[in-house]
PDB file of C-alpha atoms in Angstrom:
ATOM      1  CA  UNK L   1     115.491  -4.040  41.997  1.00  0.00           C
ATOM      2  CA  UNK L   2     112.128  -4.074  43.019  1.00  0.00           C
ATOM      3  CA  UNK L   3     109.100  -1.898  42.160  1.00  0.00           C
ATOM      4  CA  UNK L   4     107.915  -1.642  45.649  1.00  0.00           C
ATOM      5  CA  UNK L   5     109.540   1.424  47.063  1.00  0.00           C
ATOM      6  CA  UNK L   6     110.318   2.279  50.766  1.00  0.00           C
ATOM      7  CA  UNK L   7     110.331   5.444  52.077  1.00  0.00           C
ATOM      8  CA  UNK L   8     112.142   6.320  55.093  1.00  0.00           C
ATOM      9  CA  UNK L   9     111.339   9.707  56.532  1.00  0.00           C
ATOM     10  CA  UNK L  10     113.605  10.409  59.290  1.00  0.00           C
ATOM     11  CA  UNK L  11     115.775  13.234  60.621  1.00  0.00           C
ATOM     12  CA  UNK L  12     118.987  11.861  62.498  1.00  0.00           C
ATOM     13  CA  UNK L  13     121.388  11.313  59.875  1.00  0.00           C
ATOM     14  CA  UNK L  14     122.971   8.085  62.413  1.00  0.00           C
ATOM     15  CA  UNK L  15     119.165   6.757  62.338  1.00  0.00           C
ATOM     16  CA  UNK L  16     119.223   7.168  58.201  1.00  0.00           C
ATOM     17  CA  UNK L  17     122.181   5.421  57.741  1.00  0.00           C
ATOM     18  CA  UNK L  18     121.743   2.604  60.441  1.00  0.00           C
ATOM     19  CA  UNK L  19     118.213   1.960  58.752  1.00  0.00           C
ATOM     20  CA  UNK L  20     119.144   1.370  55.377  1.00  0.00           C
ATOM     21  CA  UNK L  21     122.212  -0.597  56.327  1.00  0.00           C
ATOM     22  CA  UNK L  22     119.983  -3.030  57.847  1.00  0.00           C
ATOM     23  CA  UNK L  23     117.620  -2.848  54.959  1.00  0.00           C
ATOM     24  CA  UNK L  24     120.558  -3.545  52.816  1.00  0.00           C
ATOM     25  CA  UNK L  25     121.987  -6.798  55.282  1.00  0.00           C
ATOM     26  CA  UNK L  26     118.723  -8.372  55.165  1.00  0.00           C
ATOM     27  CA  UNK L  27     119.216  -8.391  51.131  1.00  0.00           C
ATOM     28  CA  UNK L  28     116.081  -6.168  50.773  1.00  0.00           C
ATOM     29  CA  UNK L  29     116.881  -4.503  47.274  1.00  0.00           C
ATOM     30  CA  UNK L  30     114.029  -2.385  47.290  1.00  0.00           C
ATOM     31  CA  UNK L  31     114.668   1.574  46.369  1.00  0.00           C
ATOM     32  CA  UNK L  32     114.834   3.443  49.135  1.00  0.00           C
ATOM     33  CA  UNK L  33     113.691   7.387  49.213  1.00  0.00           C
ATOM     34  CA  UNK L  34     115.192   9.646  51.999  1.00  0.00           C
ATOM     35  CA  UNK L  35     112.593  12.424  53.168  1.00  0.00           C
ATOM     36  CA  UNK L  36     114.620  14.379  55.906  1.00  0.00           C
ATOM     37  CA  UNK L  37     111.498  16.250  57.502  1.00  0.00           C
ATOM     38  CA  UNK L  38     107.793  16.222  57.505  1.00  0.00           C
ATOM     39  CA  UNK L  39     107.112  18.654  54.863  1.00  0.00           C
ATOM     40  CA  UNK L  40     109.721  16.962  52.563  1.00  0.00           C
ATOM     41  CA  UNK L  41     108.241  13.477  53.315  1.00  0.00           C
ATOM     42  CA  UNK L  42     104.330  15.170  52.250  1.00  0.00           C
ATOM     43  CA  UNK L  43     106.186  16.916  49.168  1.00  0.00           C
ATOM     44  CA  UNK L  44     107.570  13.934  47.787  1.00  0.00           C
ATOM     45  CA  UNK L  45     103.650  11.931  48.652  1.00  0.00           C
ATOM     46  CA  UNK L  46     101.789  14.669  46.939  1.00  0.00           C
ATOM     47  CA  UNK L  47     104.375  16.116  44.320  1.00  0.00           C
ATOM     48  CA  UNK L  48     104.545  19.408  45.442  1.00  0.00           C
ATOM     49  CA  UNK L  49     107.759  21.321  46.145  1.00  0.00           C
ATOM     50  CA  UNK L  50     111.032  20.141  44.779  1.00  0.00           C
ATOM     51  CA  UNK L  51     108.820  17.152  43.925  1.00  0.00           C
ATOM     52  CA  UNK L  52     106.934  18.599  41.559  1.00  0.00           C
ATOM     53  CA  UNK L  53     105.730  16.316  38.372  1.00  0.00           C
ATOM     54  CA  UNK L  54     106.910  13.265  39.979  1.00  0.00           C
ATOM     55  CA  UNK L  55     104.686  10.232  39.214  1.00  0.00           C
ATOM     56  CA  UNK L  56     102.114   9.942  41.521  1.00  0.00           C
ATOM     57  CA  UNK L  57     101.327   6.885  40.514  1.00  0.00           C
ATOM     58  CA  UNK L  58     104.496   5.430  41.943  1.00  0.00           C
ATOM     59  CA  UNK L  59     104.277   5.380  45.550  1.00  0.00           C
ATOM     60  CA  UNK L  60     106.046   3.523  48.678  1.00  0.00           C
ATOM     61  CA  UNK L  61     105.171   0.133  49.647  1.00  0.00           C
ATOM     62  CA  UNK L  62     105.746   1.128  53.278  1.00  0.00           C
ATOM     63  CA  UNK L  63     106.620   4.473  54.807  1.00  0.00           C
ATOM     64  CA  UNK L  64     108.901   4.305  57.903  1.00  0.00           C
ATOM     65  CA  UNK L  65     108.178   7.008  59.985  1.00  0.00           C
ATOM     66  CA  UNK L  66     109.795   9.093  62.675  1.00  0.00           C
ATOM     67  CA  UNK L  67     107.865  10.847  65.039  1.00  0.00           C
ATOM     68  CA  UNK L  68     109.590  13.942  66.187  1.00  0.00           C
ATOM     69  CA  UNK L  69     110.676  16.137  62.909  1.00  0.00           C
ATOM     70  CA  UNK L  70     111.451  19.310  61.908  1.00  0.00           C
ATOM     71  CA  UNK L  71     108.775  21.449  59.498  1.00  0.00           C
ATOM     72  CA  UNK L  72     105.800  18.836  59.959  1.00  0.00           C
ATOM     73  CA  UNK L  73     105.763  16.228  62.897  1.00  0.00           C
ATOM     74  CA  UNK L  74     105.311  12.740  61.853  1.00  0.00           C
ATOM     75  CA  UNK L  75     101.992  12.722  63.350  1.00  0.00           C
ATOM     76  CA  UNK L  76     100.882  16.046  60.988  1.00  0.00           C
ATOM     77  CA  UNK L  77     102.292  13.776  58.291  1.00  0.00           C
ATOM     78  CA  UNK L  78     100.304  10.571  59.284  1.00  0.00           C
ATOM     79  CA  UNK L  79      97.369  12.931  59.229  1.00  0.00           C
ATOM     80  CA  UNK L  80      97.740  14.180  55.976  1.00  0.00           C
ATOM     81  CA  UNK L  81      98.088  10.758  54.465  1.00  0.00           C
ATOM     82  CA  UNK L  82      95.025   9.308  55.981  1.00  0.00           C
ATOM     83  CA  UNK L  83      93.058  12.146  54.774  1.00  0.00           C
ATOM     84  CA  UNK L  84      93.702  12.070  51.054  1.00  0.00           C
ATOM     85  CA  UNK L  85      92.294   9.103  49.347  1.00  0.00           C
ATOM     86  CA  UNK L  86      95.654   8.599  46.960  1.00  0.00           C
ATOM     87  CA  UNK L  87      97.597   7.629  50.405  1.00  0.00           C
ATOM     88  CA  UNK L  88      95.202   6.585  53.065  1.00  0.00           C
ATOM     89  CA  UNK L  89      95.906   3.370  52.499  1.00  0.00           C
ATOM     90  CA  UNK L  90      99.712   3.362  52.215  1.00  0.00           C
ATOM     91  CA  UNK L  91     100.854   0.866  55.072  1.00  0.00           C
ATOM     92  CA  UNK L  92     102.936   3.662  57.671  1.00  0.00           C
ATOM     93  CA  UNK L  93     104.960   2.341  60.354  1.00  0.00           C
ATOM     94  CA  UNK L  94     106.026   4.578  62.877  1.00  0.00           C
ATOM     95  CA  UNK L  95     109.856   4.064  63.984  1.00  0.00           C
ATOM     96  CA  UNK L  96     110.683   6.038  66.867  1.00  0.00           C
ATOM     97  CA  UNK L  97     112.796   6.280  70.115  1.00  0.00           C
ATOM     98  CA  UNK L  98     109.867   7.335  72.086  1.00  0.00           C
ATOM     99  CA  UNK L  99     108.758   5.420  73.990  1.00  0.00           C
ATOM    100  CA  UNK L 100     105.546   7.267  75.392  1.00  0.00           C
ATOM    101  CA  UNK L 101     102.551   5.811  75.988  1.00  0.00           C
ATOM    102  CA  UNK L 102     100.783   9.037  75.082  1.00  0.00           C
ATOM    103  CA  UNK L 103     102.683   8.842  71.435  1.00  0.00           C
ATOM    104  CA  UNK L 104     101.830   5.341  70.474  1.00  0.00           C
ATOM    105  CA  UNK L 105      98.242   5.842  71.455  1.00  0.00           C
ATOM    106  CA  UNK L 106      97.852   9.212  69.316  1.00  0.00           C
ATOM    107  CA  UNK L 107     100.214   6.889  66.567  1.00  0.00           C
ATOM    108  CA  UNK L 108      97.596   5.090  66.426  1.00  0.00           C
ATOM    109  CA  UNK L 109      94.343   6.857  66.382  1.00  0.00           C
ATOM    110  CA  UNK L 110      95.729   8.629  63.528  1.00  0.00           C
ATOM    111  CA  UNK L 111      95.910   5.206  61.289  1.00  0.00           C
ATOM    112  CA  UNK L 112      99.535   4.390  61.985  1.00  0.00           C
ATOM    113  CA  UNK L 113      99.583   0.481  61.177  1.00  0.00           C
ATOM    114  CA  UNK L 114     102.423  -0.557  63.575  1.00  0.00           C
ATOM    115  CA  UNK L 115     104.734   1.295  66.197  1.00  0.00           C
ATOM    116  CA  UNK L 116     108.331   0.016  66.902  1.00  0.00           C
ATOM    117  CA  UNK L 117     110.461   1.418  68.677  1.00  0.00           C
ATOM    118  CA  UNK L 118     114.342   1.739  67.839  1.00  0.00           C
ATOM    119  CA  UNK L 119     116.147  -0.498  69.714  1.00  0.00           C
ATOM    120  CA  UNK L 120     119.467   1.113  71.306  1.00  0.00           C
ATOM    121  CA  UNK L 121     121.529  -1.499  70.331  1.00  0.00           C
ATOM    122  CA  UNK L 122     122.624  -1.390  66.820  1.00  0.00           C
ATOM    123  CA  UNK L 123     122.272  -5.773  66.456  1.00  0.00           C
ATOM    124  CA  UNK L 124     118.781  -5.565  67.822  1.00  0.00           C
ATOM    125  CA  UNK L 125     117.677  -2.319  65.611  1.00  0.00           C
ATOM    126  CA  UNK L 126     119.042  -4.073  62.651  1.00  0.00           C
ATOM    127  CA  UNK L 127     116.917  -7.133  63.292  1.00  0.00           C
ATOM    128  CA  UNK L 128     114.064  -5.061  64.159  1.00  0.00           C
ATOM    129  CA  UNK L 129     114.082  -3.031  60.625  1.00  0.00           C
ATOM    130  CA  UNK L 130     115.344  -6.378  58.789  1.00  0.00           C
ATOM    131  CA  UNK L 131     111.779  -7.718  60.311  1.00  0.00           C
ATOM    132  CA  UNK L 132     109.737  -4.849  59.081  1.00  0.00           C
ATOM    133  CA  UNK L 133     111.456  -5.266  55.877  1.00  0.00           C
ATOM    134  CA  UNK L 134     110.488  -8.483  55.275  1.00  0.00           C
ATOM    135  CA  UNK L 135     107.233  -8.525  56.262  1.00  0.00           C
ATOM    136  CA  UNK L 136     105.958  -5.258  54.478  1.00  0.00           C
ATOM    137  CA  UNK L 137     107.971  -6.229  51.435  1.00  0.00           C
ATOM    138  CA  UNK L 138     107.437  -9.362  51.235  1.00  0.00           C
ATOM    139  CA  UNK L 139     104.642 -11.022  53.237  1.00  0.00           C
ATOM    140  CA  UNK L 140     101.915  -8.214  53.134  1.00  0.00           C
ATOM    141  CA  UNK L 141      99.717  -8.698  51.007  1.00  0.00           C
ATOM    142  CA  UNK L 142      99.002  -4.813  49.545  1.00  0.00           C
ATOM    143  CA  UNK L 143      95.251  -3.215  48.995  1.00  0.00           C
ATOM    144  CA  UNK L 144      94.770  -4.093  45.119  1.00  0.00           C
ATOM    145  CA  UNK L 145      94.887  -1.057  42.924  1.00  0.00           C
ATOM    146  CA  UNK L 146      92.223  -0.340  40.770  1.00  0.00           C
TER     147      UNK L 146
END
């Protein structure tokens, strides 16, 4: 398994599963961490909550992120990432349903770094996330840690 960790923040428990079966078609091996809502998904970031003493200096490769979720939206969480140095630069891609202009615009003036939306069709959402996958994963080249 890879060290580069994926986490997939996302309410609809269809959405969760579809995602990480395409993850898992397209051979990406990575670990995959479930947050379920927006304060879970900034918990688990900042090790706070049921999080606590988690190693912070373990964190996602990519975050895939829905918009519309219960406790914290995924805007509020985008916002709290960019702010704090130890996640601003965390690559965030938003993966939504919405398809408002209004929502990809605020996306991203709030440092999203790409917005997809889920394709109704399970064949083309697979391919979509199976994409995202592979070039986060795989072809991005990450901010070096110092």
């Amino acid at each position: 398994m890879s060290d580069k960790m994926i986490l997939l923040v996302e309410d609809s428990p269809d959405d969760e599963e579809l995602t990480t079966r395409a993850l898992r078609q397209a051979k990406i091996a990575n670990e995959i961490v479930v947050a379920r809502d927006g304060a879970e998904a900034v918990d688990f970031l900042f090790g706070e909550g049921a999080y606590a003493g988690r190693d912070l200096s373990r964190m996602p490769a990519v975050i895939l992120l829905d918009l519309k979720l219960p406790k914290l939206s995924g805007l509020d969480v985008l916002t709290r990432l960019r702010a704090d140095p130890r996640t601003k630069l965390i690559p965030t891609v938003i993966l939504t349903s919405s398809s408002e202009e209004e929502d990809m615009l605020k996306s991203y003036q709030s440092g999203a770094n790409s917005y997809v939306r889920k394709p109704i069709d399970f064949g083309q959402f697979a391919n979509a996330v199976s994409q995202l996958g592979i070039y986060w994963l795989i072809l991005n080249q990450p901010v070096p840690r110092r």
